[in-house]
XYZ file of C-alpha atoms in Angstrom:
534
model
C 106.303 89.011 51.304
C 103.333 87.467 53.297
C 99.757 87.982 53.120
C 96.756 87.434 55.526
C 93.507 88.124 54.392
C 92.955 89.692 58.058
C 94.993 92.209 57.153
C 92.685 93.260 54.535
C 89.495 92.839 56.748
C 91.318 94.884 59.195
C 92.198 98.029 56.522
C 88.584 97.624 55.182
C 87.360 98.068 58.546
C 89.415 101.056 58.891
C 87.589 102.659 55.766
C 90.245 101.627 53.404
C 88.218 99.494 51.089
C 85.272 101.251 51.720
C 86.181 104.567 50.619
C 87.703 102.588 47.566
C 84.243 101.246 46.990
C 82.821 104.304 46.979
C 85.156 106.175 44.798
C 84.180 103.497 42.163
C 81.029 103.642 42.856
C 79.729 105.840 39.860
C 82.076 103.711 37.368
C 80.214 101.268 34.975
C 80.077 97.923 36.039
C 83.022 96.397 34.272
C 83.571 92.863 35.976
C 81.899 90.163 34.255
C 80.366 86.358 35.169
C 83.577 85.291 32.701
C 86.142 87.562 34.722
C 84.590 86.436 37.921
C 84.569 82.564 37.133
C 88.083 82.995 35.863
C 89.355 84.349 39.522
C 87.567 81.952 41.399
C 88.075 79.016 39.188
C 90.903 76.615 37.666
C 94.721 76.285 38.529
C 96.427 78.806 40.714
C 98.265 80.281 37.624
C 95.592 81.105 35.735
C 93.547 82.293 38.309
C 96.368 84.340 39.151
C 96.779 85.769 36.187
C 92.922 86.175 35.691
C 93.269 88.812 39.000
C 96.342 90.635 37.008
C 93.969 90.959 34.400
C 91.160 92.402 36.331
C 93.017 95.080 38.329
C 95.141 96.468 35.674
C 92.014 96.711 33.923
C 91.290 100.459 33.001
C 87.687 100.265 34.093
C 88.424 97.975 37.220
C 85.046 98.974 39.401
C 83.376 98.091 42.616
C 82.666 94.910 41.859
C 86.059 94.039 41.201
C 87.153 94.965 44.587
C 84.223 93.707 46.461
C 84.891 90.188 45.120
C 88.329 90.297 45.713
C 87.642 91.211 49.272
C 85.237 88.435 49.068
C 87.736 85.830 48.079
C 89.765 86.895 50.384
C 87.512 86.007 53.374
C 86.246 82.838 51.462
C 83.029 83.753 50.757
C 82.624 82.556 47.020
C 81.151 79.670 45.851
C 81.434 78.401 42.474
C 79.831 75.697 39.787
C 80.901 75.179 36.144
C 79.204 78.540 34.548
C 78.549 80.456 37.722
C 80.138 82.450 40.649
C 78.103 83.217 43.828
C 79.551 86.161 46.171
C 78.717 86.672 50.230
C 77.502 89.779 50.655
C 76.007 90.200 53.984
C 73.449 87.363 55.112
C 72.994 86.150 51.357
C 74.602 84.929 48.543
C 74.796 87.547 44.927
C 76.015 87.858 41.655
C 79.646 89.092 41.854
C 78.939 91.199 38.532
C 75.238 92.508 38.703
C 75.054 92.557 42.655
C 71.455 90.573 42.268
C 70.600 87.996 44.957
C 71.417 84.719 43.427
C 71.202 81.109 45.463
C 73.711 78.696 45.073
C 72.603 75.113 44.054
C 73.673 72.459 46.297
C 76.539 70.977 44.087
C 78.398 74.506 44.158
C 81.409 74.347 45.577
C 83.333 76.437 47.952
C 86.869 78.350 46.284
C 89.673 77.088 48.120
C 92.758 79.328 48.382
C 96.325 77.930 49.139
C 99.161 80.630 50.111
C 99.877 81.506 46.509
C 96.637 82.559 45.716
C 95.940 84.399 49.247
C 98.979 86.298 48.209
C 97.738 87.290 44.392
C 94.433 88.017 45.751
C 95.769 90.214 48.628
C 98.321 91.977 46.407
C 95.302 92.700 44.088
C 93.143 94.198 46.534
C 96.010 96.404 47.687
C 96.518 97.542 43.741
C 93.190 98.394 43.803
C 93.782 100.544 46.844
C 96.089 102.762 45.014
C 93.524 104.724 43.782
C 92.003 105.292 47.523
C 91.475 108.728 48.553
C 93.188 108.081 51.452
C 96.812 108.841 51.374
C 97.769 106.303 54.246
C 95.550 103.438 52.805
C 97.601 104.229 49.254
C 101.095 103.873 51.393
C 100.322 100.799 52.959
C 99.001 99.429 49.716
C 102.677 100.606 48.453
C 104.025 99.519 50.758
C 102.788 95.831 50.861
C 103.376 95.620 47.189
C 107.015 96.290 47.433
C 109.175 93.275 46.381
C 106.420 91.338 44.233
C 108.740 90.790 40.562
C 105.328 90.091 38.560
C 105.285 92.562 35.693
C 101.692 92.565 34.948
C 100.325 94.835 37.625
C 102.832 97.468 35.740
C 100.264 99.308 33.979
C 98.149 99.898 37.116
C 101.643 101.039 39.137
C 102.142 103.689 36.249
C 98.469 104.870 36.529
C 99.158 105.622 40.281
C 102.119 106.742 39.651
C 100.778 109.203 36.707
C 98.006 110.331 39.816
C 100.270 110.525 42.650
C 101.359 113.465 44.598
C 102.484 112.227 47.660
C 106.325 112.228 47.367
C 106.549 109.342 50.004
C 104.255 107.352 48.285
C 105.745 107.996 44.653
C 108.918 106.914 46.030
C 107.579 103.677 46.926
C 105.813 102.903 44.301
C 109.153 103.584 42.519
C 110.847 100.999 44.253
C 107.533 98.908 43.529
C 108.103 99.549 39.800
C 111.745 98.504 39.583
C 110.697 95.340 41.622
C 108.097 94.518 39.122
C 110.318 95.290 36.151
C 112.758 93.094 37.727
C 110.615 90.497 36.026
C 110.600 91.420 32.158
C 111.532 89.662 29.562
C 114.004 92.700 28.432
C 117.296 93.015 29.300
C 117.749 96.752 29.068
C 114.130 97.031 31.499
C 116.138 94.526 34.106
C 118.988 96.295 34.226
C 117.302 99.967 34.545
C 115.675 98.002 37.624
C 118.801 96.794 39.318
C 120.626 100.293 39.205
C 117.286 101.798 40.610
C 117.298 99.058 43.612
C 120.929 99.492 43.808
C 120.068 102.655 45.683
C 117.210 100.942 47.744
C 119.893 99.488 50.176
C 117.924 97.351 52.394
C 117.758 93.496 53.442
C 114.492 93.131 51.387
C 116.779 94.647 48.235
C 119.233 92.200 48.615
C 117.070 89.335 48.777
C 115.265 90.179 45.664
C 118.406 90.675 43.680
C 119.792 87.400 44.978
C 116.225 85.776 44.105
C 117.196 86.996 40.504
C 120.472 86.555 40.153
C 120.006 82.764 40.363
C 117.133 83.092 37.961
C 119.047 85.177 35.671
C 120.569 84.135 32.308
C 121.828 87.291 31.133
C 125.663 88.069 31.697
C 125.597 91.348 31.740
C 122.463 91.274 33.914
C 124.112 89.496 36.324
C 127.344 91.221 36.449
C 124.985 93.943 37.613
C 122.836 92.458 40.247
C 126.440 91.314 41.664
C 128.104 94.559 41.860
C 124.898 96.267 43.566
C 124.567 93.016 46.183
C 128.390 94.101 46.806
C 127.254 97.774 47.727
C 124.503 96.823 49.377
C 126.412 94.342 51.564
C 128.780 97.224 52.561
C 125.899 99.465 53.386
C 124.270 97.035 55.844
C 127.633 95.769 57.113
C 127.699 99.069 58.943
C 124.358 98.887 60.440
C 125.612 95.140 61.770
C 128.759 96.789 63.043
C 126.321 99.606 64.642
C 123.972 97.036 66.085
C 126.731 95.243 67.683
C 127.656 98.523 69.906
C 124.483 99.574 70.555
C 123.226 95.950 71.689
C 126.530 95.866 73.982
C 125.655 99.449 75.204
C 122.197 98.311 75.818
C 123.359 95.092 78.049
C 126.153 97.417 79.445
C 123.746 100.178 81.328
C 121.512 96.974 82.206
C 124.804 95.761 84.266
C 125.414 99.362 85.532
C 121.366 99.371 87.182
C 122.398 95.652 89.068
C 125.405 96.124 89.977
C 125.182 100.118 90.673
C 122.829 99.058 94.384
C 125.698 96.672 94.650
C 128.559 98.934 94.452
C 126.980 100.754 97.252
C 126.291 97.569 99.899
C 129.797 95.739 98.331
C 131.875 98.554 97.133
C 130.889 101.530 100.147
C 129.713 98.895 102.633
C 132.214 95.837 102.291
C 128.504 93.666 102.571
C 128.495 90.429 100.512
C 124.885 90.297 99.952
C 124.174 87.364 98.047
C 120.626 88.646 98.004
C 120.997 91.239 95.589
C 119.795 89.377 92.759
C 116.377 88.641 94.711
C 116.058 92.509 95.585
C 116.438 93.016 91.344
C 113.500 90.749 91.165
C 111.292 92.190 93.913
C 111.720 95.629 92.164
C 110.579 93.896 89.107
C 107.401 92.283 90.524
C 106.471 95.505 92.250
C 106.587 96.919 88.877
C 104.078 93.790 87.646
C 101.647 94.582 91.000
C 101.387 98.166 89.739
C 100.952 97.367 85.953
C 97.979 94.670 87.697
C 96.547 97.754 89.466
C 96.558 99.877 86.466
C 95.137 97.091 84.789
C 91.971 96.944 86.911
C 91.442 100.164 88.240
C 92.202 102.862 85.587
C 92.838 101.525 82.255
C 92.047 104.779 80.576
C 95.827 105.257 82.517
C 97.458 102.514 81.855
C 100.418 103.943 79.308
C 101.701 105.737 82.400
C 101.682 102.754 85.013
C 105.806 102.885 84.712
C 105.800 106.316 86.006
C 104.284 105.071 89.193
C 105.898 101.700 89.292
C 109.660 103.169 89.309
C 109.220 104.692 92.408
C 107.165 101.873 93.928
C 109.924 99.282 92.845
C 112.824 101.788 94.415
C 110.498 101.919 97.727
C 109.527 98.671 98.075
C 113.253 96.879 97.804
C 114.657 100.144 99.814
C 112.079 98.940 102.558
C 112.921 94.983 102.128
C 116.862 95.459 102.024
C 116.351 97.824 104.948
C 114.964 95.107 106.972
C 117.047 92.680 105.878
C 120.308 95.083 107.472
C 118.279 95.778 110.572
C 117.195 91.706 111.683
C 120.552 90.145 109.954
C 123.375 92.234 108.342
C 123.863 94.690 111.003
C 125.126 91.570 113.232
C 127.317 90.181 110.997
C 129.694 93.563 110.048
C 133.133 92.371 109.720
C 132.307 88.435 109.110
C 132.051 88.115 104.860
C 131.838 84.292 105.306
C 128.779 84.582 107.674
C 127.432 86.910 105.614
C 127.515 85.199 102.414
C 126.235 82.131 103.949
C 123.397 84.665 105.539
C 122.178 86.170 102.339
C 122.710 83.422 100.566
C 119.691 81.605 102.387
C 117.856 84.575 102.705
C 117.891 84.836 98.953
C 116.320 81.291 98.694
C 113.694 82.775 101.188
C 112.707 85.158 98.914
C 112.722 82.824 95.913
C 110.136 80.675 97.665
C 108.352 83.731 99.117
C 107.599 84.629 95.392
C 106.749 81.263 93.782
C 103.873 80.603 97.191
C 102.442 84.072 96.082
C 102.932 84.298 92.275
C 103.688 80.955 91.413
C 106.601 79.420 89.818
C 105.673 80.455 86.019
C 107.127 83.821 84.834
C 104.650 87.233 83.995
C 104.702 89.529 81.948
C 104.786 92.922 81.943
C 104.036 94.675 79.136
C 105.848 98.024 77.487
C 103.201 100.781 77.346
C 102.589 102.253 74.055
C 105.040 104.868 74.447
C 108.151 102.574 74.687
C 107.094 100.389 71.874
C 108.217 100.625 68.018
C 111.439 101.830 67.668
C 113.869 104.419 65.907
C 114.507 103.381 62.792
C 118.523 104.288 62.257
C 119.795 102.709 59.159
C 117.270 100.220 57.002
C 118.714 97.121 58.952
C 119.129 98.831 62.085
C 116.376 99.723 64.503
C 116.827 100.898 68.010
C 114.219 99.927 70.159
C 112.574 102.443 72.285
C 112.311 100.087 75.653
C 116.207 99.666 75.229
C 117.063 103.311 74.179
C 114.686 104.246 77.338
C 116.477 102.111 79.870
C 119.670 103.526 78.229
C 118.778 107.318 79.682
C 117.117 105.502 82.860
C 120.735 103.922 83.873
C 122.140 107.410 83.237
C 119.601 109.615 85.436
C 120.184 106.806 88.084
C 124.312 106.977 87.944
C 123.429 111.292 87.910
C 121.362 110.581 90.973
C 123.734 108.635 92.962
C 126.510 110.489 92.004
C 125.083 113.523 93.405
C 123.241 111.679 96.671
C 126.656 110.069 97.548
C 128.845 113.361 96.693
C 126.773 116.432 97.638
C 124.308 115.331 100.009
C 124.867 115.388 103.854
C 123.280 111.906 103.567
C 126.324 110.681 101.417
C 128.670 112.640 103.278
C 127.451 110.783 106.173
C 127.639 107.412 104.484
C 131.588 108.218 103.186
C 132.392 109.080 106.716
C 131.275 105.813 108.334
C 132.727 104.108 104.860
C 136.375 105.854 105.668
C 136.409 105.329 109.199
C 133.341 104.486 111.298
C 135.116 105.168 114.946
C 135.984 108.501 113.809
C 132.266 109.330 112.389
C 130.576 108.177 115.772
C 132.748 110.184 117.970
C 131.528 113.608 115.596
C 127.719 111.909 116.653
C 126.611 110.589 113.484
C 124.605 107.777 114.332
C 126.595 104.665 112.695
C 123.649 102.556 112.894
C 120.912 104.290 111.482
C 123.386 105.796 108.537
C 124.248 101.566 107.750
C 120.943 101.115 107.363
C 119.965 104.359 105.324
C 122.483 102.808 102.924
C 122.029 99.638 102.478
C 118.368 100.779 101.778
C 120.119 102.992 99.089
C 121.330 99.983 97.549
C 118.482 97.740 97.479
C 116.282 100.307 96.349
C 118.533 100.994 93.229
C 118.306 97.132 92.656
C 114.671 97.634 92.642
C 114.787 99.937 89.879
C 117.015 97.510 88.563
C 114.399 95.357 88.223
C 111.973 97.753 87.099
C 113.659 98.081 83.884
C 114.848 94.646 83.242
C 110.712 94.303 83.484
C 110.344 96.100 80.360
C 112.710 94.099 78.254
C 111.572 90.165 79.477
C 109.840 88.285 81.398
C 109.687 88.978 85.314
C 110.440 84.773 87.188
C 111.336 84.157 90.803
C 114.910 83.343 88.987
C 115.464 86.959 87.635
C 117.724 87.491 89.820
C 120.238 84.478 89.473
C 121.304 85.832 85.959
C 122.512 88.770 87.276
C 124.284 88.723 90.645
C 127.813 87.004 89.243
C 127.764 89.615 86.733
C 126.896 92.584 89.154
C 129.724 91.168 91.199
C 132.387 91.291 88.766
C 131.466 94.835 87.063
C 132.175 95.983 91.081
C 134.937 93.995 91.496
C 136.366 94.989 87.993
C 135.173 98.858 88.323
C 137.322 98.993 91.867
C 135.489 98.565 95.190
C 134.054 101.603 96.327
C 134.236 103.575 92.741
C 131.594 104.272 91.172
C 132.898 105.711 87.971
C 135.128 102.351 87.869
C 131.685 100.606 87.996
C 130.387 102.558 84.885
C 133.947 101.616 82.798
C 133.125 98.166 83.491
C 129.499 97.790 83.109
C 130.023 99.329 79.547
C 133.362 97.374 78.717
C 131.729 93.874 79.908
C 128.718 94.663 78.218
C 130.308 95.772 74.379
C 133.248 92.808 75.396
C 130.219 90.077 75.260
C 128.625 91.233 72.293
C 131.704 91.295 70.720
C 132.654 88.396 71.525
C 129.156 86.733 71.147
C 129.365 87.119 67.523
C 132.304 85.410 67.031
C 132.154 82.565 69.396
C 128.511 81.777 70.234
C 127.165 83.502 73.907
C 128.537 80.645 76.278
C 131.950 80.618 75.118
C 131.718 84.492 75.276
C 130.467 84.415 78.468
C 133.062 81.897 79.495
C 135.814 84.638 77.530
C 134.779 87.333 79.077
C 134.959 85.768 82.876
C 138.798 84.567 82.152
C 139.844 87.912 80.748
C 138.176 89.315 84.334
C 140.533 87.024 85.913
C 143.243 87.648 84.293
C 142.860 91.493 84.231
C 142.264 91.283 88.283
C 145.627 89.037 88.639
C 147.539 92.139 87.066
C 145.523 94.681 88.825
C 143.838 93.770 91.834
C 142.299 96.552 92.989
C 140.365 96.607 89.524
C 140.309 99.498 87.207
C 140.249 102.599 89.694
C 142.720 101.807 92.584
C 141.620 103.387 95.802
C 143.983 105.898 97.050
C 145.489 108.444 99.574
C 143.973 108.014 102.722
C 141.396 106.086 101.438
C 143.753 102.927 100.667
């Protein structure tokens, strides 16, 4: 485990180490210049083992935990017989607290990363005695896989004290890390079967840490059998992690290619702009996050309510332009159109790089979507990806209903089915191609608006995801929506899958032949259109 001695200034400015100070603040002064000059002097081992010393000690005061703290933030100088502690703008005794001045030859305690870890793991044994029931978890917490059995008395003191049930069970798993480390056999093996149960990646690497170390058959036999159970503990959560990740990328491929299914699958439009309308949804998510930034911080965790339907409105408003001055002359010519929106997709590029440059932004989560849900001890779900997870589904809900029970979609499934037909009943073919091609771009907006929250928003955003978009339509069925969810999930779990066996570009590569194939056997993908339809 790794320690910073900014952690510990940051949990002493919290109150942590001062309401530790004064707790111990009535107790006799039981450092002394000899205890002090041990901890700050010498080789790392001894110094170590002069800190044991120290905080297992049953009268371990203020002074103790003030110099520690000291140490810590290198504020102790030292000569042959002396110590001399920083505290505030002058220099003092580390045992008596009087001012003392350090002569010019005293010389600064150096710490390397073995001694900034004993000296942090100290402090945060002294903490265990805090008042504070969240200062004495996250001193359990930090002291959890340390195998050094001479802090044991002080873990069985705070154990003796403790009430917490959370906190006795860590400092249970603390104890049988520690005794991990004795010299007896029968203590070692009580601590394997009690980490046995602790089945979590730290676990395992502590008991294969020992197991090489280990000279004891029987010992080892042990550690072996409960690496094997831990193993097939965590295998699941890898198993689990797989499916979620390839859920995760799956409704990612439903929000691109779900705008597309409506100007490609509804539409018959090739719009080899759809990528670029994913990434102006994303940057209208940046400008709002920029705005929120400047003009009402206080507001800033709910910028993304704002920004989702600012990204829907302003790609709804650029794809609607783009069918108005181009597409809407070019119905009924794909290789026109490709070429069309294939330049207008460089357009766009360029647009973005004159006005944001060519270096990516970022957007950051607000404080709502970050952490995560911890599942399994090697498996955490992250909220930004379980978020965009329910996002993709609302969406799909959305257009399911717009498209099915609105007299907008019925409009749009008329002209669809047969256009001739829908302007002799006097629906207005024009303004109804437009409405949905809006649709579409919009919906790659929001697209973009959550593929904000999970990287970094480029001028190239979009380039990563057209191909795909394109073959979870083409895959799904033109023109079928749910066909577009089958696929979005099925490429999505398919990569990850295959990802772990072969490497990502070789699954990538996999999963674009079995496409292929699977559209030689089946070429109207995986929901054939039918009835009058066909």
């Amino acid at each position: 485990m790794n320690f910073h001695p900014g952690r510990w200034r940051q949990w002493a400015c919290a109150g942590g180490l001062a309401a530790l100070l004064a707790l111990m603040a009535s107790a006799a002064h039981a450092l002394t210049p000899e205890q002090a000059l041990a901890m700050a002097s010498g080789g790392s081992a001894d110094r170590a083992e002069a800190i044991a010393q120290a905080v297992t000690a049953p009268d371990a005061d203020a002074r103790t935990a003030a110099f520690l703290q000291a140490l810590a933030d290198d504020g102790v100088k030292f000569t042959e017989d002396k110590v001399f502690m920083l505290e505030g703008d002058g220099y003092v005794d580390p045992a008596t607290g009087a001012a003392a001045e350090p002569p010019e030859d005293a010389e600064d305690v150096v710490n390397n990363n073995y001694m900034r870890e004993e000296i942090a793991a100290g402090i945060a044994a002294l903490q265990l005695a805090s008042p504070d029931a969240a200062v004495r978890a996250q001193a359990a917490a930090s002291l959890e896989g340390r195998t050094d059995p001479a802090k044991l008395p002080l873990i069985e003191r705070a154990l003796a004290a403790e009430h917490d049930d959370n906190i006795r069970e860590a400092l249970q798993r603390v104890r049988a890390s520690m005794l991990l480390g004795s010299d007896d056999a029968a203590q070692r093996l009580a601590a394997v079967a009690a980490l046995a149960d602790i089945q979590t990646p730290a676990t395992k690497a502590l008991l294969n840490e020992r197991l090489r170390d280990e000279d004891d058959a029987g010992v080892k036999q042990a550690i072996a059998k409960a690496i094997a159970a831990i193993d097939e503990r965590l295998a699941w959560g890898d198993r689990l992690g797989v499916l979620f990740t390839g859920v995760s990328l799956g409704s990612i491929l439903l929000l691109a290619a779900l705008g597309l299914a409506i100007t490609y699958g509804l539409m018959g439009v090739i719009n080899m702009a759809h990528g670029e309308l994913i990434m102006i949804g994303a940057y209208a998510t940046y400008l709002v996050q920029v705005l929120f930034q400047r003009y009402l911080p206080d507001a800033f965790g709910w910028y993304l309510v704002v920004a989702v339907p600012a990204s829907f409105m302003v790609s709804a408003a650029v794809g609607a332009a783009l069918e108005r001055s181009v597409i809407r002359f070019l119905y009924g010519r794909p290789l026109e159109t490709l070429l069309a929106t294939w330049g207008i997709s460089l357009v766009l590029m360029q647009g973005v790089r004159s006005l944001f440059g060519a270096q990516n932004v970022g957007v950051e989560n607000p404080a709502w979507m970050s952490d995560g849900l911890a599942v399994l001890p090697n498996l955490m779900l992250p909220w930004n990806r379980l978020i965009i997870i329910a996002f993709a589904a609302a969406v799909l809900l959305g257009v399911f209903w717009l498209i099915a029970r609105t007299r907008l979609g019925l409009f749009v499934r008329g002209v669809t089915q047969n256009r001739a037909i829908a302007s002799c009943m006097g629906v207005n073919t024009a303004r109804i191609d437009t409405y949905a091609f809006a649709l579409g771009s919009g919906i790659a907006g929001l697209a973009g608006c959550a593929l904000s929250q999970i990287g970094n928003v480029g001028p190239d955003l979009g380039r990563g995801y057209i191909v795909d978009s394109f073959l979870v339509v083409v895959l799904g069925g033109v023109g079928q929506l749910a066909g577009t969810v089958y696929a979005a999930l099925g490429l999505g779990i398919a990569g990850k899958l295959l990802e772990g066996w072969s490497g990502a570009v070789l699954a990538k590569i996999a999963v674009l032949v079995l496409v292929i194939v699977f559209i030689q056997k089946r070429p109207q993908g995986i929901f054939a259109v039918k009835g009058r339809s066909a």
